[in-house]
Short mmCIF file of N, CA, C and O in Angstrom, two decimals:
data_model
loop_
_atom_site.label_atom_id
_atom_site.label_comp_id
_atom_site.label_asym_id
_atom_site.label_seq_id
_atom_site.Cartn_x
_atom_site.Cartn_y
_atom_site.Cartn_z
N UNK A 219 95.18 118.65 96.14
CA UNK A 219 95.92 119.62 96.95
C UNK A 219 96.87 120.65 95.56
O UNK A 219 96.71 119.90 94.79
N UNK A 220 96.05 121.99 96.32
CA UNK A 220 97.47 122.61 95.96
C UNK A 220 98.73 122.69 95.28
O UNK A 220 99.52 122.29 96.26
N UNK A 221 99.41 122.63 95.00
CA UNK A 221 100.99 122.19 94.49
C UNK A 221 101.83 123.26 95.31
O UNK A 221 102.56 123.91 95.75
N UNK A 222 100.87 124.82 95.37
CA UNK A 222 101.70 125.70 96.49
C UNK A 222 100.68 126.63 97.64
O UNK A 222 98.98 126.33 96.85
N UNK A 223 100.57 127.18 98.80
CA UNK A 223 99.95 127.16 100.29
C UNK A 223 100.55 128.79 100.35
O UNK A 223 101.89 128.48 100.66
N UNK A 224 99.92 129.54 100.05
CA UNK A 224 99.81 131.22 101.03
C UNK A 224 100.27 130.41 102.23
O UNK A 224 98.99 129.95 102.62
N UNK A 225 100.78 130.68 103.21
CA UNK A 225 100.19 131.52 104.53
C UNK A 225 98.65 132.38 104.71
O UNK A 225 98.60 132.34 104.38
N UNK A 226 98.37 131.65 105.40
CA UNK A 226 97.13 132.01 106.69
C UNK A 226 96.36 130.64 105.21
O UNK A 226 94.98 130.64 106.02
N UNK A 227 96.49 130.62 104.16
CA UNK A 227 95.31 129.36 103.34
C UNK A 227 95.04 128.01 104.20
O UNK A 227 95.41 127.52 104.60
N UNK A 228 93.50 127.60 103.56
CA UNK A 228 93.21 126.41 104.23
C UNK A 228 92.67 126.19 102.56
O UNK A 228 92.15 126.32 101.50
N UNK A 229 93.33 124.79 102.72
CA UNK A 229 93.06 123.59 101.24
C UNK A 229 92.85 122.29 101.85
O UNK A 229 92.91 122.16 102.86
N UNK A 230 92.52 121.97 100.38
CA UNK A 230 91.71 120.55 101.12
C UNK A 230 93.12 119.45 100.68
O UNK A 230 93.61 119.70 99.31
N UNK A 231 93.06 118.18 101.45
CA UNK A 231 94.62 117.40 100.52
C UNK A 231 93.33 115.76 100.16
O UNK A 231 92.15 116.11 102.13
N UNK A 232 93.25 115.96 99.49
CA UNK A 232 92.76 113.74 99.41
C UNK A 232 94.18 112.95 99.77
O UNK A 232 94.87 113.20 98.46
N UNK A 233 94.35 112.59 99.47
CA UNK A 233 94.33 111.26 99.53
C UNK A 233 93.99 109.18 98.92
O UNK A 233 93.52 109.26 100.19
N UNK A 234 94.37 109.22 98.62
CA UNK A 234 93.94 107.83 97.93
C UNK A 234 95.42 106.39 97.96
O UNK A 234 96.77 106.75 97.57
N UNK A 235 94.67 106.05 98.85
CA UNK A 235 96.45 105.26 99.60
C UNK A 235 96.44 103.78 99.19
O UNK A 235 95.60 102.78 99.37
N UNK A 236 97.32 104.09 97.50
CA UNK A 236 96.90 101.83 97.40
C UNK A 236 97.93 101.32 97.88
O UNK A 236 99.57 101.69 98.37
N UNK A 237 98.22 100.27 97.25
CA UNK A 237 99.13 99.52 98.66
C UNK A 237 98.23 97.53 98.53
O UNK A 237 96.92 97.56 97.78
N UNK A 238 98.88 97.05 98.65
CA UNK A 238 99.66 95.22 98.27
C UNK A 238 98.24 94.43 99.47
O UNK A 238 99.15 94.04 100.19
N UNK A 239 97.36 95.12 99.83
CA UNK A 239 96.91 94.25 100.61
C UNK A 239 95.88 92.35 100.94
O UNK A 239 95.85 92.08 99.76
N UNK A 240 96.97 92.08 102.10
CA UNK A 240 96.42 90.84 102.01
C UNK A 240 95.26 90.14 103.86
O UNK A 240 96.17 91.49 104.68
N UNK A 241 94.49 89.82 103.50
CA UNK A 241 94.39 89.68 105.32
C UNK A 241 94.79 88.83 106.04
O UNK A 241 94.87 88.64 107.29
N UNK A 242 95.86 87.54 105.33
CA UNK A 242 95.84 86.61 106.88
C UNK A 242 95.04 86.15 106.64
O UNK A 242 95.86 84.77 107.02
N UNK A 243 94.44 85.45 105.41
CA UNK A 243 93.35 84.68 106.52
C UNK A 243 92.93 83.74 104.15
O UNK A 243 93.34 82.38 104.62
N UNK A 244 94.34 84.35 103.82
CA UNK A 244 94.23 83.63 102.05
C UNK A 244 95.26 82.45 102.31
O UNK A 244 97.10 82.92 103.28
N UNK A 245 96.13 81.45 101.93
CA UNK A 245 96.84 80.54 101.59
C UNK A 245 97.95 80.60 100.07
O UNK A 245 96.80 80.76 99.19
N UNK A 246 99.29 80.27 100.01
CA UNK A 246 99.66 80.76 98.69
C UNK A 246 99.37 79.27 97.90
O UNK A 246 98.39 78.39 98.79
N UNK A 247 100.11 78.56 96.89
CA UNK A 247 99.38 77.29 96.04
C UNK A 247 100.46 76.59 97.23
O UNK A 247 99.87 74.89 96.41
N UNK A 248 101.13 76.38 97.95
CA UNK A 248 101.62 75.69 99.12
C UNK A 248 101.09 75.16 100.15
O UNK A 248 101.02 74.25 100.80
N UNK A 249 99.67 75.88 100.57
CA UNK A 249 99.33 75.58 101.37
C UNK A 249 100.07 76.76 102.78
O UNK A 249 99.15 76.83 103.50
N UNK A 250 100.69 77.47 102.52
CA UNK A 250 101.49 78.02 103.17
C UNK A 250 100.69 79.20 102.91
O UNK A 250 99.56 80.11 102.14
N UNK A 251 100.08 79.81 104.90
CA UNK A 251 99.80 81.41 104.91
C UNK A 251 100.05 82.41 104.47
O UNK A 251 101.61 82.22 105.05
N UNK A 252 99.30 83.48 103.49
CA UNK A 252 100.05 84.84 102.76
C UNK A 252 99.96 85.49 104.05
O UNK A 252 98.91 86.56 104.97
N UNK A 253 100.88 85.76 104.26
CA UNK A 253 100.93 87.49 106.13
C UNK A 253 100.13 87.83 105.39
O UNK A 253 100.55 88.90 104.38
N UNK A 254 99.51 87.90 106.95
CA UNK A 254 99.03 90.70 106.82
C UNK A 254 99.35 90.80 106.33
O UNK A 254 100.07 91.02 107.15
N UNK A 255 98.82 92.05 105.63
CA UNK A 255 99.47 93.11 105.04
C UNK A 255 98.59 94.31 105.26
O UNK A 255 97.47 93.87 104.59
N UNK A 256 98.81 95.07 105.87
CA UNK A 256 97.91 96.37 106.21
C UNK A 256 97.43 97.36 106.28
O UNK A 256 99.46 97.54 106.93
N UNK A 257 97.02 98.54 105.91
CA UNK A 257 98.23 100.13 106.37
C UNK A 257 97.14 100.33 107.43
O UNK A 257 95.91 99.81 108.05
N UNK A 258 98.21 100.72 108.59
CA UNK A 258 97.46 100.82 110.44
C UNK A 258 97.94 102.33 111.04
O UNK A 258 96.99 102.65 111.54
N UNK A 259 98.37 103.15 109.87
CA UNK A 259 98.78 104.61 110.07
C UNK A 259 98.64 105.26 108.57
O UNK A 259 100.03 105.16 108.28
N UNK A 260 98.40 106.77 109.39
CA UNK A 260 98.08 107.43 108.07
C UNK A 260 98.67 108.51 108.56
O UNK A 260 98.71 108.83 109.49
N UNK A 261 100.35 109.38 108.55
CA UNK A 261 100.92 110.79 108.56
C UNK A 261 100.64 111.38 107.02
O UNK A 261 101.41 111.25 106.65
N UNK A 262 100.38 113.57 107.87
CA UNK A 262 100.59 114.36 106.73
C UNK A 262 101.13 115.25 107.57
O UNK A 262 101.85 115.10 108.69
N UNK A 263 102.58 115.21 107.36
CA UNK A 263 104.11 116.00 107.77
C UNK A 263 104.69 116.75 107.51
O UNK A 263 104.05 117.98 106.31
N UNK A 264 104.57 118.33 107.63
CA UNK A 264 104.77 120.17 107.69
C UNK A 264 106.26 119.56 107.66
O UNK A 264 105.37 119.90 108.99
N UNK A 265 107.06 119.95 107.34
CA UNK A 265 108.53 119.50 108.41
C UNK A 265 108.45 119.16 109.41
O UNK A 265 108.73 119.04 110.92
N UNK A 266 108.68 118.40 108.77
CA UNK A 266 108.97 117.36 110.26
C UNK A 266 107.95 116.62 110.53
O UNK A 266 108.16 115.67 111.98
N UNK A 267 106.69 117.69 110.96
CA UNK A 267 105.50 117.55 112.21
C UNK A 267 104.37 117.36 111.22
O UNK A 267 103.61 117.76 110.96
N UNK A 268 104.26 116.31 112.09
CA UNK A 268 102.30 115.38 111.80
C UNK A 268 101.81 116.63 111.77
O UNK A 268 101.98 117.02 113.39
N UNK A 269 100.80 117.30 110.62
CA UNK A 269 99.80 118.41 110.77
C UNK A 269 98.60 117.16 111.37
O UNK A 269 97.57 117.78 111.07
N UNK A 270 98.61 115.89 110.40
CA UNK A 270 96.95 115.67 110.78
C UNK A 270 97.60 114.00 110.27
O UNK A 270 98.62 113.22 110.42
N UNK A 271 96.79 113.05 111.76
CA UNK A 271 97.44 112.00 111.41
C UNK A 271 95.79 110.98 111.75
O UNK A 271 95.08 111.84 112.00
N UNK A 272 96.50 109.62 111.54
CA UNK A 272 94.62 109.00 111.80
C UNK A 272 95.30 106.97 112.00
O UNK A 272 96.36 106.73 111.18
N UNK A 273 95.21 106.45 113.00
CA UNK A 273 95.20 105.17 113.15
C UNK A 273 93.90 104.27 112.18
O UNK A 273 93.14 104.90 112.49
N UNK A 274 94.38 103.32 111.49
CA UNK A 274 93.63 102.31 110.08
C UNK A 274 93.56 101.74 111.32
O UNK A 274 94.77 100.76 111.80
N UNK A 275 91.90 100.63 111.19
CA UNK A 275 91.87 99.23 111.50
C UNK A 275 91.40 98.41 110.70
O UNK A 275 91.07 98.88 109.32
N UNK A 276 90.84 97.56 110.85
CA UNK A 276 90.18 95.66 110.46
C UNK A 276 89.10 96.31 109.66
O UNK A 276 88.29 97.79 110.09
N UNK A 277 89.00 96.18 108.74
CA UNK A 277 87.03 96.49 107.39
C UNK A 277 86.97 97.71 107.18
O UNK A 277 87.19 98.85 106.74
N UNK A 278 88.52 98.19 107.10
CA UNK A 278 89.21 99.61 106.38
C UNK A 278 89.15 99.51 104.67
O UNK A 278 89.41 97.98 104.69
N UNK A 279 88.75 99.68 104.08
CA UNK A 279 88.91 99.61 102.51
C UNK A 279 90.16 98.84 101.77
O UNK A 279 91.49 99.92 103.00
N UNK A 280 90.06 98.50 101.30
CA UNK A 280 92.01 98.30 101.06
C UNK A 280 92.79 99.27 100.27
O UNK A 280 93.64 99.30 100.11
N UNK A 281 91.94 100.54 99.80
CA UNK A 281 92.58 101.33 99.06
C UNK A 281 92.28 102.56 99.82
O UNK A 281 91.19 103.13 99.10
N UNK A 282 92.25 102.79 101.01
CA UNK A 282 90.88 104.18 101.46
C UNK A 282 91.99 105.29 101.34
O UNK A 282 93.09 106.19 100.22
N UNK A 283 90.30 106.19 100.36
CA UNK A 283 90.92 107.66 100.80
C UNK A 283 90.52 108.46 102.00
O UNK A 283 89.70 108.03 102.54
N UNK A 284 90.90 109.33 101.99
CA UNK A 284 90.99 109.91 103.27
C UNK A 284 91.07 111.76 103.09
O UNK A 284 92.12 111.45 101.79
N UNK A 285 90.65 112.25 103.00
CA UNK A 285 90.04 113.89 102.98
C UNK A 285 89.25 114.58 104.34
O UNK A 285 89.15 114.83 104.76
N UNK A 286 90.60 115.86 104.26
CA UNK A 286 90.51 116.32 105.32
C UNK A 286 91.58 118.00 104.39
O UNK A 286 91.52 118.10 103.71
N UNK A 287 91.41 118.97 105.91
CA UNK A 287 91.66 119.85 105.14
C UNK A 287 92.68 121.07 106.30
O UNK A 287 92.87 120.32 107.52
N UNK A 288 93.60 121.42 106.24
CA UNK A 288 94.87 122.18 106.60
C UNK A 288 95.16 123.87 106.46
O UNK A 288 94.42 124.16 105.40
N UNK A 289 95.27 124.41 107.56
CA UNK A 289 95.68 125.48 106.74
C UNK A 289 97.43 125.74 106.17
O UNK A 289 98.36 125.84 107.47
N UNK A 290 98.02 126.41 106.16
CA UNK A 290 99.37 126.76 106.10
C UNK A 290 99.56 127.84 106.62
O UNK A 290 98.97 128.05 106.96
N UNK A 291 100.60 126.99 108.05
CA UNK A 291 101.22 128.06 108.70
C UNK A 291 102.54 129.53 108.16
O UNK A 291 102.96 129.78 108.93
N UNK A 292 102.76 128.51 106.98
CA UNK A 292 103.86 129.48 106.48
C UNK A 292 103.59 129.69 104.61
O UNK A 292 103.39 128.00 104.54
N UNK A 293 104.15 130.17 103.48
CA UNK A 293 103.75 130.05 102.58
C UNK A 293 104.67 128.22 101.97
O UNK A 293 106.03 127.81 102.49
N UNK A 294 104.11 127.38 101.53
CA UNK A 294 105.46 126.19 100.64
C UNK A 294 104.57 125.80 99.40
O UNK A 294 103.86 125.95 98.96
N UNK A 295 105.04 124.20 99.06
CA UNK A 295 105.52 123.62 98.20
C UNK A 295 105.14 122.48 98.05
O UNK A 295 105.25 122.29 98.85
N UNK A 296 104.33 122.07 97.51
CA UNK A 296 104.43 119.98 97.95
C UNK A 296 104.98 119.67 97.14
O UNK A 296 104.88 119.88 95.73
N UNK A 297 105.48 118.82 97.30
CA UNK A 297 105.77 117.50 96.30
C UNK A 297 105.34 115.68 97.15
O UNK A 297 106.01 115.92 98.29
N UNK A 298 105.80 115.28 95.60
CA UNK A 298 105.36 113.80 95.78
C UNK A 298 106.11 113.22 95.09
O UNK A 298 105.88 113.41 94.33
N UNK A 299 106.59 111.78 95.92
CA UNK A 299 107.74 110.29 95.33
C UNK A 299 107.37 109.35 96.12
O UNK A 299 107.51 108.95 97.62
N UNK A 300 106.47 108.29 95.14
CA UNK A 300 106.68 106.78 95.28
C UNK A 300 105.00 107.36 96.85
O UNK A 300 104.24 107.66 96.81
N UNK A 301 105.93 106.49 97.90
CA UNK A 301 104.83 106.39 99.44
C UNK A 301 104.98 107.81 100.08
O UNK A 301 104.28 107.52 101.30
N UNK A 302 106.08 109.04 99.63
CA UNK A 302 106.11 110.15 100.79
C UNK A 302 105.60 111.61 100.40
O UNK A 302 105.86 111.22 98.86
N UNK A 303 105.37 112.30 101.05
CA UNK A 303 104.85 113.84 100.17
C UNK A 303 105.67 114.47 101.03
O UNK A 303 105.16 113.77 102.03
N UNK A 304 106.25 115.28 100.70
CA UNK A 304 107.47 116.23 101.71
C UNK A 304 105.77 118.39 101.10
O UNK A 304 105.46 118.24 99.95
N UNK A 305 106.59 119.08 101.69
CA UNK A 305 106.10 120.23 102.20
C UNK A 305 106.90 121.08 101.88
O UNK A 305 107.87 121.10 103.44
N UNK A 306 107.85 122.01 101.39
CA UNK A 306 109.05 123.35 101.26
C UNK A 306 108.62 123.63 101.70
O UNK A 306 107.97 124.54 100.59
N UNK A 307 109.00 124.90 102.49
CA UNK A 307 108.46 126.39 102.69
C UNK A 307 108.94 126.70 101.49
O UNK A 307 110.12 126.55 101.49
N UNK A 308 108.54 128.38 101.18
CA UNK A 308 108.98 129.63 100.13
C UNK A 308 108.83 130.32 101.09
O UNK A 308 107.76 130.66 101.38
N UNK A 309 109.85 130.80 101.01
CA UNK A 309 110.10 132.50 101.27
C UNK A 309 109.73 133.05 101.18
O UNK A 309 110.47 133.36 99.43
#
């Protein structure tokens, strides 16, 4: 996605969600079940408002790729740090 979006501009967002997936079906070396860890929600927020969201279920890819389009309601700049992505308006 572009680092800056002008008000009214439509732009494409691509997200590859990497995580340590675990099905809950495997066992560790001691024989204990490794707890299930899967991604079940994805949300894209702008000024703390969800502008795109999806519920994810079983049979999803281990590291899902999601692509969608948004329209900027005001000019802004995107930044990302670790697991969070934020949009900051520019006036």
